[in-house]
CSV table of C-alpha atoms and ligand atoms in Angstrom, one decimal:
chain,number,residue,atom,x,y,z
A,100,UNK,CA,0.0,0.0,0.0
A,101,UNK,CA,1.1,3.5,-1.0
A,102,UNK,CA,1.8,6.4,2.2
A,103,UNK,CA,-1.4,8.7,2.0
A,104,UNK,CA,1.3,11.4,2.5
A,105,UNK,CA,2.2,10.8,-1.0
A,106,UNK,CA,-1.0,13.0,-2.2
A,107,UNK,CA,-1.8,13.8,-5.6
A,108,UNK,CA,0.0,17.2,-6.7
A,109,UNK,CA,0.7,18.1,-2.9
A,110,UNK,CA,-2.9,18.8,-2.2
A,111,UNK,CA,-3.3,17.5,1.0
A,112,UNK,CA,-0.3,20.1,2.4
A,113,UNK,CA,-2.2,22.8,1.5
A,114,UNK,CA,-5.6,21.8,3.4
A,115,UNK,CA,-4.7,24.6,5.5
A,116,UNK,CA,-5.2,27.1,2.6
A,117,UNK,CA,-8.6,25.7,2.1
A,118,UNK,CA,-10.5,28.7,1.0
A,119,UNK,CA,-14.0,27.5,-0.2
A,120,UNK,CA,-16.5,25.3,1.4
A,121,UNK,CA,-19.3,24.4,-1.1
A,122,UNK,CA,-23.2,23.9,0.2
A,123,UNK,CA,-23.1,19.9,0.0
A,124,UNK,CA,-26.7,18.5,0.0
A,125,UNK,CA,-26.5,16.7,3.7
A,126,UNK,CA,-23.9,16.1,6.1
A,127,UNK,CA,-22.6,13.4,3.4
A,128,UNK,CA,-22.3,16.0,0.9
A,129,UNK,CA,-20.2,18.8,1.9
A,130,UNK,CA,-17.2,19.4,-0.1
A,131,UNK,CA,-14.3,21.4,0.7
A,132,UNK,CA,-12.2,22.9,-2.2
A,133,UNK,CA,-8.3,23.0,-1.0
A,134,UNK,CA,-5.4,25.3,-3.0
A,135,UNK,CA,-2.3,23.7,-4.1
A,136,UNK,CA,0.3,25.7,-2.7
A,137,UNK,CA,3.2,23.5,-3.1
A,138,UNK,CA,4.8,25.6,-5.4
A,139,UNK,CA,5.2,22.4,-7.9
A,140,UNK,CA,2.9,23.7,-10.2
A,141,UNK,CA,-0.2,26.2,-11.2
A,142,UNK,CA,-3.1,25.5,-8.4
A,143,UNK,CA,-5.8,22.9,-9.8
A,144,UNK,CA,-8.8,24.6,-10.8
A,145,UNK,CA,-11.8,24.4,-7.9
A,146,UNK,CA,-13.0,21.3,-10.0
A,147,UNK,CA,-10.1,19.0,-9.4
A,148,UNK,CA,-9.4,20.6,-5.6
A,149,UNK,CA,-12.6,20.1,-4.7
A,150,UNK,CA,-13.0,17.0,-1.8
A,151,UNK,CA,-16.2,15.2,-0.2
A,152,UNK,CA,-15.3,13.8,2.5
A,153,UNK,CA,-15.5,10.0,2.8
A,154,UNK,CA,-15.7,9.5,6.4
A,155,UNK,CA,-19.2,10.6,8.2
A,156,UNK,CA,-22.4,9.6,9.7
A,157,UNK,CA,-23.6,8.7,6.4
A,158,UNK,CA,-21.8,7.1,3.0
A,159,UNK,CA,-20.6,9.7,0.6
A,160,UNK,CA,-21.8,9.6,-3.0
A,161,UNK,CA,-26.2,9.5,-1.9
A,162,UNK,CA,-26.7,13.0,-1.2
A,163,UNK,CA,-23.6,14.5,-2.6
A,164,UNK,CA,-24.9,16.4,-5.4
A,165,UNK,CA,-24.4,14.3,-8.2
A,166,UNK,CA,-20.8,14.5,-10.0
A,167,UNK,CA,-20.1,14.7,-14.2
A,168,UNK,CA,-19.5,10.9,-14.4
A,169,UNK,CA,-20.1,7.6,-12.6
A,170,UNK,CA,-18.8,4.2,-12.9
A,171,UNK,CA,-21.1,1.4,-11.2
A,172,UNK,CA,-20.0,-2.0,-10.3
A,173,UNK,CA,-21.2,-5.3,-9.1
A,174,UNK,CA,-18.8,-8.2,-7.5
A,175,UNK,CA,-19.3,-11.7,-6.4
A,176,UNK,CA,-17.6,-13.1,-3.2
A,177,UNK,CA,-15.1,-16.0,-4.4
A,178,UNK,CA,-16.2,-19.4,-3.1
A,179,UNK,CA,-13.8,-19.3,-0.2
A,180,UNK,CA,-14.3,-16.0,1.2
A,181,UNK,CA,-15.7,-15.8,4.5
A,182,UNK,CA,-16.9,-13.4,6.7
A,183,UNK,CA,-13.6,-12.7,7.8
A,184,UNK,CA,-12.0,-12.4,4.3
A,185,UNK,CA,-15.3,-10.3,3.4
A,186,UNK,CA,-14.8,-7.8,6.2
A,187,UNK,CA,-11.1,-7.1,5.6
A,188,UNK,CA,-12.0,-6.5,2.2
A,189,UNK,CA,-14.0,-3.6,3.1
A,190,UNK,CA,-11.5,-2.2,5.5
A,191,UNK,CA,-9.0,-2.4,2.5
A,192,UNK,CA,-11.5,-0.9,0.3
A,193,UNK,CA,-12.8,1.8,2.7
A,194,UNK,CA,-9.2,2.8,3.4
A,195,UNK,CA,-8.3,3.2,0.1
A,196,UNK,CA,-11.4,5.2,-0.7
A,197,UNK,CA,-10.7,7.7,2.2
A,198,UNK,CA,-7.5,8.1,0.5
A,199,UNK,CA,-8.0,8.6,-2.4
A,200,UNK,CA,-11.8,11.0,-1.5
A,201,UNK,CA,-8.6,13.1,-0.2
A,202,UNK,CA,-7.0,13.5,-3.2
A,203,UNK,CA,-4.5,11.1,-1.6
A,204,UNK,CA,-2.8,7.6,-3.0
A,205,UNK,CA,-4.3,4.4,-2.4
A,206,UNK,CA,-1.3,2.4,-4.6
A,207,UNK,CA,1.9,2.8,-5.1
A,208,UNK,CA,2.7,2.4,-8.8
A,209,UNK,CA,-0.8,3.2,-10.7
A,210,UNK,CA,-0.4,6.6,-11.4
A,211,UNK,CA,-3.2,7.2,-13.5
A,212,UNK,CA,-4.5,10.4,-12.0
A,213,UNK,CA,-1.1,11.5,-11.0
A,214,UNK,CA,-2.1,15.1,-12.1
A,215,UNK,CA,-5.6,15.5,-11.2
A,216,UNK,CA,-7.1,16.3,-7.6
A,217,UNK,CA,-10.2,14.5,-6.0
A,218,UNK,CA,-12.4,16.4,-8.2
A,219,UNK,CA,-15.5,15.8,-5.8
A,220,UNK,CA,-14.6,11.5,-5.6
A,221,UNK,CA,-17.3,9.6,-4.1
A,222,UNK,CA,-17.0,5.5,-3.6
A,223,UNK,CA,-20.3,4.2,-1.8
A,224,UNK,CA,-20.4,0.8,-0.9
A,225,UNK,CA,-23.7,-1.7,-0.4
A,226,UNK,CA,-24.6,-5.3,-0.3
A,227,UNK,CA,-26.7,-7.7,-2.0
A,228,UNK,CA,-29.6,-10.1,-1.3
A,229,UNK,CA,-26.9,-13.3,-1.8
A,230,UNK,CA,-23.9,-11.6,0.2
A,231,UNK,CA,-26.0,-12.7,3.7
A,232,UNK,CA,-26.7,-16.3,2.6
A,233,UNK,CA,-22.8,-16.9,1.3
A,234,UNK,CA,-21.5,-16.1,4.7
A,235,UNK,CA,-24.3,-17.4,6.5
A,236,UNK,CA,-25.3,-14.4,7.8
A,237,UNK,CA,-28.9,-14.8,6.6
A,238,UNK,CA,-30.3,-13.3,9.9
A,239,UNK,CA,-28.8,-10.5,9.9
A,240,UNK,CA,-30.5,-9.1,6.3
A,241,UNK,CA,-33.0,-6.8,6.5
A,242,UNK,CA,-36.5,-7.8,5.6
A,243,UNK,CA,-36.6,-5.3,3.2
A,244,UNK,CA,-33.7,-6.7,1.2
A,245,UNK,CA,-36.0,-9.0,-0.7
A,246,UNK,CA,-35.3,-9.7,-4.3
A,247,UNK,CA,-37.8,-6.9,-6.2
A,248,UNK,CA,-40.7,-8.5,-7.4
A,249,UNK,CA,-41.1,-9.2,-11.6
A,250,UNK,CA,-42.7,-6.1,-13.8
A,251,UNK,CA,-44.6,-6.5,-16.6
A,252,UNK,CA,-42.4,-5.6,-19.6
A,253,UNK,CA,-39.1,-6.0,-18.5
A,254,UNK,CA,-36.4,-7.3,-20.1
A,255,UNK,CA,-33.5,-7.9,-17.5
A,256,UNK,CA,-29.8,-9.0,-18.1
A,257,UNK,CA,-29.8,-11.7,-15.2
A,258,UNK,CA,-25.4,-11.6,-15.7
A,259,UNK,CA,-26.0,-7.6,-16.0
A,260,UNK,CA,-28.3,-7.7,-12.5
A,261,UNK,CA,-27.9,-7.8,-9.0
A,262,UNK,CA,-24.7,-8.8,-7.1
A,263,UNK,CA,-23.1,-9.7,-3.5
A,264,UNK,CA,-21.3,-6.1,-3.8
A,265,UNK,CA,-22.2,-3.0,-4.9
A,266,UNK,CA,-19.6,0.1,-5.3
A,267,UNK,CA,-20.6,3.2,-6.6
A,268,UNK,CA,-17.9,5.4,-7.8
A,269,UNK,CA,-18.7,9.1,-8.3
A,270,UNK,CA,-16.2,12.1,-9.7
A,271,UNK,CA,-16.0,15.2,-12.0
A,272,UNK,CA,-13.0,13.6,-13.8
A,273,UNK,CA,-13.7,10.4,-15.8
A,274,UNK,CA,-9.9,9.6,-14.8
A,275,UNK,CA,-10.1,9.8,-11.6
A,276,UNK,CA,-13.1,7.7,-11.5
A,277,UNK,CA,-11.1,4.9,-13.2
A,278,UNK,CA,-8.6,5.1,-11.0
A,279,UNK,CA,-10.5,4.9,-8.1
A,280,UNK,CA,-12.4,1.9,-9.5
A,281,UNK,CA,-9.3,0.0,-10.7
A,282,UNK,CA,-7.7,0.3,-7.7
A,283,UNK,CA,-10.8,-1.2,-5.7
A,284,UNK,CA,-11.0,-3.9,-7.9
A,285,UNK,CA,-6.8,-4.6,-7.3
A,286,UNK,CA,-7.9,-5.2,-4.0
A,287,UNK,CA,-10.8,-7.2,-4.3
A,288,UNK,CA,-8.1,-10.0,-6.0
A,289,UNK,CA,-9.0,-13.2,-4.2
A,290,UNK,CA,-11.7,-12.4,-2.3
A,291,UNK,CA,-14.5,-10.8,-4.9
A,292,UNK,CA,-14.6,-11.2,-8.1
A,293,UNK,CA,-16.7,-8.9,-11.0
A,294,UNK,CA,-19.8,-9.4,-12.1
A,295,UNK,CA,-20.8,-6.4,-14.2
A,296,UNK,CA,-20.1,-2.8,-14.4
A,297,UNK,CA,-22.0,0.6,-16.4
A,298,UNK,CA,-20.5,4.0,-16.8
A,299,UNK,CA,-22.4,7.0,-16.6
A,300,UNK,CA,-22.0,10.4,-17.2
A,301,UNK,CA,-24.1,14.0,-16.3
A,302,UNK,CA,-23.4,17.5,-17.8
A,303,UNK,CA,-20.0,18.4,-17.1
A,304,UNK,CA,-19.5,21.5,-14.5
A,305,UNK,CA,-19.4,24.8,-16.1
A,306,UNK,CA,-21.2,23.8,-19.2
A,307,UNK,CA,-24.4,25.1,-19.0
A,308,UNK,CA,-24.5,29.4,-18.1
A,309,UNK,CA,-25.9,28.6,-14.5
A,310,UNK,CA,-26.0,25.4,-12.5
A,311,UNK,CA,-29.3,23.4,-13.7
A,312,UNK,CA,-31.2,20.4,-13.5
A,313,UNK,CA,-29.5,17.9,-15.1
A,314,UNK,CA,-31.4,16.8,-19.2
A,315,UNK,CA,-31.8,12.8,-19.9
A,316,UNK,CA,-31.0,11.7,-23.1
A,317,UNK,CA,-34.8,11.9,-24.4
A,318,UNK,CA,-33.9,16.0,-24.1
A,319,UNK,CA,-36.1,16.4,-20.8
A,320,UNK,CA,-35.1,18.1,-17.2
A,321,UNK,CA,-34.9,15.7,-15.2
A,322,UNK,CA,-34.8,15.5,-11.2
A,323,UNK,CA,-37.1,18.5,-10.4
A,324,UNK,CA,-38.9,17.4,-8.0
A,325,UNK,CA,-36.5,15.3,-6.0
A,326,UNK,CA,-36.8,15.5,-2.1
A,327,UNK,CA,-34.3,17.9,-1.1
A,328,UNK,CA,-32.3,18.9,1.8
A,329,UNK,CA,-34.6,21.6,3.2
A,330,UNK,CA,-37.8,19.5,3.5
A,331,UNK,CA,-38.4,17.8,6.7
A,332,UNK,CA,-38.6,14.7,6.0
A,333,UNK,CA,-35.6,14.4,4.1
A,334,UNK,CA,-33.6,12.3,6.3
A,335,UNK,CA,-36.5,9.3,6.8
A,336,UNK,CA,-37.4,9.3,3.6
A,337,UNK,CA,-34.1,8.4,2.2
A,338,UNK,CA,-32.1,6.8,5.3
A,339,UNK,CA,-32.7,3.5,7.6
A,340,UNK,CA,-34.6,4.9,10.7
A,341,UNK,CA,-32.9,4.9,14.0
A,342,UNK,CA,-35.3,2.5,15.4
A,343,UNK,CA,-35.4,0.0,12.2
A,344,UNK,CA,-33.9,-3.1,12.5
A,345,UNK,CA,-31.2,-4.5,12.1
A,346,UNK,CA,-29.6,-2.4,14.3
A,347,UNK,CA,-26.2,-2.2,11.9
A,348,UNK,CA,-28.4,-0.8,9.1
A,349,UNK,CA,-29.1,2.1,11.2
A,350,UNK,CA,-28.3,5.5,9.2
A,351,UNK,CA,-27.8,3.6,5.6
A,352,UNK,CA,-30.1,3.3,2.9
A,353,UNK,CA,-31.3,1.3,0.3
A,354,UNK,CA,-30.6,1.7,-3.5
A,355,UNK,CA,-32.3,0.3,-7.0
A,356,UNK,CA,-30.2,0.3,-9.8
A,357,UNK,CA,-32.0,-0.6,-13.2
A,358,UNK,CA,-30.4,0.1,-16.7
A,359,UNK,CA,-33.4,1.8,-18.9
A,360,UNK,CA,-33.1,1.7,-22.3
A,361,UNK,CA,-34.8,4.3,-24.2
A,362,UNK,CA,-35.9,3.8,-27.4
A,363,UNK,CA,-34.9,7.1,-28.8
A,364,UNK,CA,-35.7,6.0,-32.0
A,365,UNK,CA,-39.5,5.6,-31.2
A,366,UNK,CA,-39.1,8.9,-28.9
A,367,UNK,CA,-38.0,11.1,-31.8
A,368,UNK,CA,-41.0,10.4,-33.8
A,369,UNK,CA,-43.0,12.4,-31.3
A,370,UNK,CA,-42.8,15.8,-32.0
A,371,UNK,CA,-42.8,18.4,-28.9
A,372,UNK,CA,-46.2,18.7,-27.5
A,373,UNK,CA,-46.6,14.8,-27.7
A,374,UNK,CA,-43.1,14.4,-25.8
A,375,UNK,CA,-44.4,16.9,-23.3
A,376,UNK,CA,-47.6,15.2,-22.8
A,377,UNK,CA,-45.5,12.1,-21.9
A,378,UNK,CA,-43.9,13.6,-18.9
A,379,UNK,CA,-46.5,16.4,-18.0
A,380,UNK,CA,-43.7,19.4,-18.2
A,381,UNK,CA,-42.5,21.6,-20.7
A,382,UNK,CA,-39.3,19.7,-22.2
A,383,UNK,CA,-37.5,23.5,-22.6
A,384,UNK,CA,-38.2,24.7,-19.0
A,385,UNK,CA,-39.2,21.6,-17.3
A,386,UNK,CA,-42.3,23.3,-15.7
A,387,UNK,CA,-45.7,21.6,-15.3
A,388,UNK,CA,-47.8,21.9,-18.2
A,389,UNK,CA,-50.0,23.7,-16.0
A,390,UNK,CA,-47.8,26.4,-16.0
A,391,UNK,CA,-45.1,28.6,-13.9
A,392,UNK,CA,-41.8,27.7,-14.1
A,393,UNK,CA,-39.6,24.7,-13.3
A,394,UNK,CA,-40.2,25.0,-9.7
A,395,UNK,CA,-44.1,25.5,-10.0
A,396,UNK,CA,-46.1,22.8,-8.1
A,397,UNK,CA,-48.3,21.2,-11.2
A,398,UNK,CA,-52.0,21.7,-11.1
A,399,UNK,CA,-53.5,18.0,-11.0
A,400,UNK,CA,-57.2,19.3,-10.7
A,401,UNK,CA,-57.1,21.6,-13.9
A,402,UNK,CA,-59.0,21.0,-17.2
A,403,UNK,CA,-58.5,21.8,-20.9
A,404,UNK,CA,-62.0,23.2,-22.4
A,405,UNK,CA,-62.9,19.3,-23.8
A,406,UNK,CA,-62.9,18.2,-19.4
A,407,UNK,CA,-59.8,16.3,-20.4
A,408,UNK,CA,-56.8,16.4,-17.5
A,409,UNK,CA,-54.3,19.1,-18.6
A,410,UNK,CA,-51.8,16.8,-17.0
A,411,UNK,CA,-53.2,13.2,-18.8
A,412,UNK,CA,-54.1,10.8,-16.1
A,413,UNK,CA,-50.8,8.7,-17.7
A,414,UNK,CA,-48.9,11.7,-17.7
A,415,UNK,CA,-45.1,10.4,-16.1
A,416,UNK,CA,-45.6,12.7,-13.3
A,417,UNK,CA,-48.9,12.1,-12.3
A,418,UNK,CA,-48.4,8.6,-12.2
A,419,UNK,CA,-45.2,8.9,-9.9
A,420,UNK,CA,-46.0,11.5,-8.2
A,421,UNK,CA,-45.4,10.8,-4.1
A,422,UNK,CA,-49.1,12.3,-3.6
A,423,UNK,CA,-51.1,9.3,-5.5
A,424,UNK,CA,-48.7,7.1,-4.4
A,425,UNK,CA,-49.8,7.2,-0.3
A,426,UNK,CA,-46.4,9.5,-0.1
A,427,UNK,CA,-43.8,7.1,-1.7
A,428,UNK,CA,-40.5,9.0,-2.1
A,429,UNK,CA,-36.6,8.3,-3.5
A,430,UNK,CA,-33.8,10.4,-4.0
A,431,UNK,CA,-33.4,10.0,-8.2
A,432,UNK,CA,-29.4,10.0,-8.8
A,433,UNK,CA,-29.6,8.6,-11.9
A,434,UNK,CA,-26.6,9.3,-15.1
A,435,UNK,CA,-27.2,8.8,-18.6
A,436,UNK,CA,-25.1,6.1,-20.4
A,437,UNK,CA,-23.6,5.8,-24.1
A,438,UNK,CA,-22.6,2.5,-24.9
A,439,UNK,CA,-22.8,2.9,-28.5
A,440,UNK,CA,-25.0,0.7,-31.2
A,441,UNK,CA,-26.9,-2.1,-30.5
A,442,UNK,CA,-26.8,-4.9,-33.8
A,443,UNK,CA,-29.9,-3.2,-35.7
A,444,UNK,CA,-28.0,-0.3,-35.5
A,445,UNK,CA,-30.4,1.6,-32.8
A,446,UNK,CA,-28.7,3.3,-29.7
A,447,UNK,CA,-27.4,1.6,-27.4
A,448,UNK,CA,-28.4,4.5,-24.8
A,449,UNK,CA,-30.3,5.9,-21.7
A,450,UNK,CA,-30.1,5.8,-18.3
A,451,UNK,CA,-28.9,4.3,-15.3
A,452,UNK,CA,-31.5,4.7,-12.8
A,453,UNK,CA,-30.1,5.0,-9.3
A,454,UNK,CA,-32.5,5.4,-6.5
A,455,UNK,CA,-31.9,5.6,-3.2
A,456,UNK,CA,-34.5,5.0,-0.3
A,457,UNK,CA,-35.1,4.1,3.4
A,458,UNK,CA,-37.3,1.3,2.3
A,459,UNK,CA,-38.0,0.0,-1.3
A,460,UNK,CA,-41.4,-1.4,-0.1
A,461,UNK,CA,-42.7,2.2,0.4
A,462,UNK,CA,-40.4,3.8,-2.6
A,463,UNK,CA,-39.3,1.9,-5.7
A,464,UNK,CA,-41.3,-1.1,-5.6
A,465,UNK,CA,-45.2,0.6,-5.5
A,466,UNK,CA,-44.5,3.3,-7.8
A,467,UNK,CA,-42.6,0.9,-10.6
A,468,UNK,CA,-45.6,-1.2,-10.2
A,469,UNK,CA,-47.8,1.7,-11.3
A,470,UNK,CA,-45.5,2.9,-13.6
A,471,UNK,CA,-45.7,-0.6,-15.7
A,472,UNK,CA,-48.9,-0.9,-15.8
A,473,UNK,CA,-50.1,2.4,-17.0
A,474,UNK,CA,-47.4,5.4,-17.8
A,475,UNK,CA,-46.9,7.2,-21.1
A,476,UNK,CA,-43.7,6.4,-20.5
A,477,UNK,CA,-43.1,2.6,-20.6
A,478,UNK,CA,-43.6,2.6,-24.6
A,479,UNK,CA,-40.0,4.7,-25.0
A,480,UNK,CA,-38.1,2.9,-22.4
A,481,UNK,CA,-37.0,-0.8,-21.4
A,482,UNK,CA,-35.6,-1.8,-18.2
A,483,UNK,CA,-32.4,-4.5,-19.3
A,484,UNK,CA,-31.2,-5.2,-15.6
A,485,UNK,CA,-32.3,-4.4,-11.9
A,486,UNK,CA,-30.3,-4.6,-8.6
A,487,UNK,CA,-31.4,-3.9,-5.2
A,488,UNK,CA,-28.5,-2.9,-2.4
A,489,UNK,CA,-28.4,-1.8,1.3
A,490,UNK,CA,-25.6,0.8,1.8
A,491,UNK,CA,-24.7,0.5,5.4
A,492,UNK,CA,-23.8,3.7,7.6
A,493,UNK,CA,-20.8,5.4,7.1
A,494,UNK,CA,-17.6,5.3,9.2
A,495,UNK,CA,-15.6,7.5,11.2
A,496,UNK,CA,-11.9,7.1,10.7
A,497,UNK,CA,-9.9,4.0,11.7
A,498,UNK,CA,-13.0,2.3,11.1
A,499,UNK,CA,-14.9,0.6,7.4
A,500,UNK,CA,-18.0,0.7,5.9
A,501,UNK,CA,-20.1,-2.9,7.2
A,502,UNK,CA,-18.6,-2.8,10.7
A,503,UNK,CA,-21.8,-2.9,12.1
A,504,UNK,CA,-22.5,-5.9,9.8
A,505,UNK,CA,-19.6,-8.0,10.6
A,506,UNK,CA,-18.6,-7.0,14.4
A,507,UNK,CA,-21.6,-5.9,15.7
B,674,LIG,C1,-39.9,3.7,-10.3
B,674,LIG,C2,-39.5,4.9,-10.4
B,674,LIG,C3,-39.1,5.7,-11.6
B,674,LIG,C4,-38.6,5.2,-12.8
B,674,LIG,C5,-38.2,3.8,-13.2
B,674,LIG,C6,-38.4,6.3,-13.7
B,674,LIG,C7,-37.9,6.3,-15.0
B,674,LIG,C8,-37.7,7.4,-15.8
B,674,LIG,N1,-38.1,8.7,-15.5
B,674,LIG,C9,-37.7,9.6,-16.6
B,674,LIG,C10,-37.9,10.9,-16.7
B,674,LIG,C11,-38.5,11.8,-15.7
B,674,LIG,N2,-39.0,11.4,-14.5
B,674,LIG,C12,-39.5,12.5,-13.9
B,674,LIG,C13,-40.1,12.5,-12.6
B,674,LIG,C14,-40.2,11.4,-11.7
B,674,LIG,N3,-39.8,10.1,-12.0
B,674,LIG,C15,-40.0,9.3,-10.9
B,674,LIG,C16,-39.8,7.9,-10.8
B,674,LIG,C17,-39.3,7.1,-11.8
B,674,LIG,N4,-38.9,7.4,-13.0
B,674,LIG,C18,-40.5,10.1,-9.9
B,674,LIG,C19,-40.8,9.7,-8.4
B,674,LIG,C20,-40.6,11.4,-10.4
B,674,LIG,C21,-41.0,12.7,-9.6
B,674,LIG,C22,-42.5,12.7,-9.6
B,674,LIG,C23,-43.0,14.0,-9.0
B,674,LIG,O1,-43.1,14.1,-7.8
B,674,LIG,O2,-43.4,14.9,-9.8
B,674,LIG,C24,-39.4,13.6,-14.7
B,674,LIG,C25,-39.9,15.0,-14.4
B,674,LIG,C26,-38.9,15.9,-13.8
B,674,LIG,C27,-38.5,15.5,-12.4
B,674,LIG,O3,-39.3,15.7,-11.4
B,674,LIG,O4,-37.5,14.8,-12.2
B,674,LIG,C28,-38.8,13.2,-15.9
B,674,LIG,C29,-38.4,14.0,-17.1
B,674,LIG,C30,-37.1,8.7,-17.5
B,674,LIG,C31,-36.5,9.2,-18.8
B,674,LIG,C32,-37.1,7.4,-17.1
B,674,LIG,C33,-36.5,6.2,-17.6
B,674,LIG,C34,-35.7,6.1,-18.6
B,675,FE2,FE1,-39.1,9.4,-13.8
């Protein structure tokens, strides 16, 4: 293992200098921007200085405002790793992720973001169904870690879906992202083994005039109306409650992870007022169709002249909306993904839906029922694989992500 003191470009011996401290979105989320004053070299820009911390209450990388670019991955334990193989595993990866959050070295020899600063680094780590039956564990799952029930017109990737490990690797640098992941999976040698991994990417920072909601591939804003920070029920709708059980659970949270084609073949041949029917906002503004601005609550109740709902009864928003859905809520972190042409020569495009939740049974799993059975949507889209995860807690320093799990 490398010396942490090795950091990237000196950055580290200039936290004193820190200047700026950005709003982060929770106690996860706030990131501290540090100048390089090592003298080696111009200062990094406040994109690459910028650090969230990885130690905390909660993991990093859920209410961290969402970074350019994402790499998701899924391993498998190997068939002789036990608990206690499993559990120094996450102490290896949870040091190395605290390192590297820093803007620090996890390795000694990959030098593949030599040059670059944390640039906002997240690594969140969460478990799957199978992970508590492999080490025998199986009564310490949480009920709510159930394998999500079937949905009319999916098409899931069983080798593409689910998984014993889940690590979510956020960053506004694509390189550092690989980096961070590569050097995770160095460490899983012998004791995890991959099963599947997506890339995703968001707008990059500084691309659009003023910070916006982030626009899916189908050209809509989307993640308007998100639970947020402010509201006060922020904190139970997305994190384990303090009195849920299992007790190690405590403070983490649950997330879905479905790759969602879109057919944007299909999607294109509607033009603008069809496409905007579909969701039930404006695709330039993102505002309800019942008018105001992005930010406008929509008008369920109101009527075009012919009685008919300005916001169709299928309309995507209606039909997710927490309100008809007895309050069902989940923090949408989703990024879109590129991977190029499918064998008919259609896009091989869309978006990885991330989700995260304080229970699926009151979040994901209602509202996707709905959503299959009824939404404008579901033409335009296909869901190609599906994984539910609990993210434990987070963990102070000197301690690792699961410690609740496996010495509790
Ligand atoms: C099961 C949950 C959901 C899936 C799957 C899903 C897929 C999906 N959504 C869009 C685009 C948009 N979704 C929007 C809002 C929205 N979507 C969900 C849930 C799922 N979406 C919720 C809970 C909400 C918020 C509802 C509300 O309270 O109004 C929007 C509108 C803008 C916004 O609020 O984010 C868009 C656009 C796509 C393209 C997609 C699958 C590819
Ligand atoms: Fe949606």
């Amino acid at each position: 293992m490398g010396n942490d003191g090795m950091s990237r470009r000196g950055l580290l011996g200039a936290a004193g200098a820190a200047g700026l401290v950005l709003g982060g979105a929770g106690g996860a989320g706030v990131a501290a921007a540090v100048a390089d004053s090592s003298g080696g070299g111009p200062a990094l820009t406040s994109l690459g200085s910028t650090a969230v911390p990885f130690h905390g209450a909660r993991q990093a990388g859920i209410t961290t405002p969402p970074q350019a670019r994402t790499v998701l991955a899924a391993y498998d334990l190997e068939p002789g790793a036990d608990r206690a193989k499993t559990a120094a595993l996450l102490r290896r990866w949870s040091d190395a992720a605290a390192r590297m959050s820093r803007g620090g070295r996890a390795d000694a020899d990959d030098q593949v973001a030599l040059d670059a600063g944390p640039s906002s680094l997240t690594v969140t780590f969460a478990f799957g169904s199978a992970l508590f039956d492999k080490l025998g564990m199986a009564d310490r799952r949480p009920a709510a870690l159930q394998p999500l029930p079937a949905f009319p017109g999916e098409e899931l990737d069983a080798a593409r879906s689910d998984g014993d490990l889940l690590v979510q690797v956020c960053a506004d640098d694509a390189l550092v992202g690989f980096h961070a992941l590569r050097t995770l999976h160095k460490l899983a040698r012998g004791t995890a083994r991959p099963r599947w991994r997506m890339a995703g990417f968001a707008r990059s920072p500084g691309a659009t005039a003023a910070p916006m909601t982030h626009r899916n591939l189908m050209g809509q804003v989307d993640g308007t109306k998100n639970p947020r920070p402010g509201d006060a029920d922020f904190e139970a709708k997305l994190f384990i409650a303090p009195t849920a059980d299992p007790v190690w659970a405590r403070g983490g949270s649950y997330v879905v992870v479905r790759r969602i084609r879109m057919l944007l073949d299909s999607w294109d041949g509607l033009d603008v007022p069809a496409q905007e029917r579909v969701i039930g906002r404006r695709k330039d503004t993102g505002a309800p169709l019942t008018g105001g601005a992005e930010r406008t609550e929509p008008d369920y109740g109101r009527r075009n002249g012919d009685g008919t709902p300005v916001i169709a009864a299928n309309a995507h928003i209606r039909v997710t909306a927490p309100e008809f859905n007895r309050g069902a809520a989940m923090l949408r972190r989703g990024y879109s993904y590129d991977d190029g042409f499918r064998p008919d020569g259609t896009a091989d495009a869309g978006l990885l839906f991330v989700a995260w939740q304080a229970d699926p049974r009151d979040g994901f799993v209602p509202v996707q029922q709905k959503l299959a059975r009824g939404d404008a949507l579901s033409p335009f889209i296909r869901h190609e694989t599906s994984g539910l995860f609990v993210a434990p807690p987070g963990c102070a320093p000197g301690g690792y992500v699961g410690q609740g799990l496996f010495e509790g």
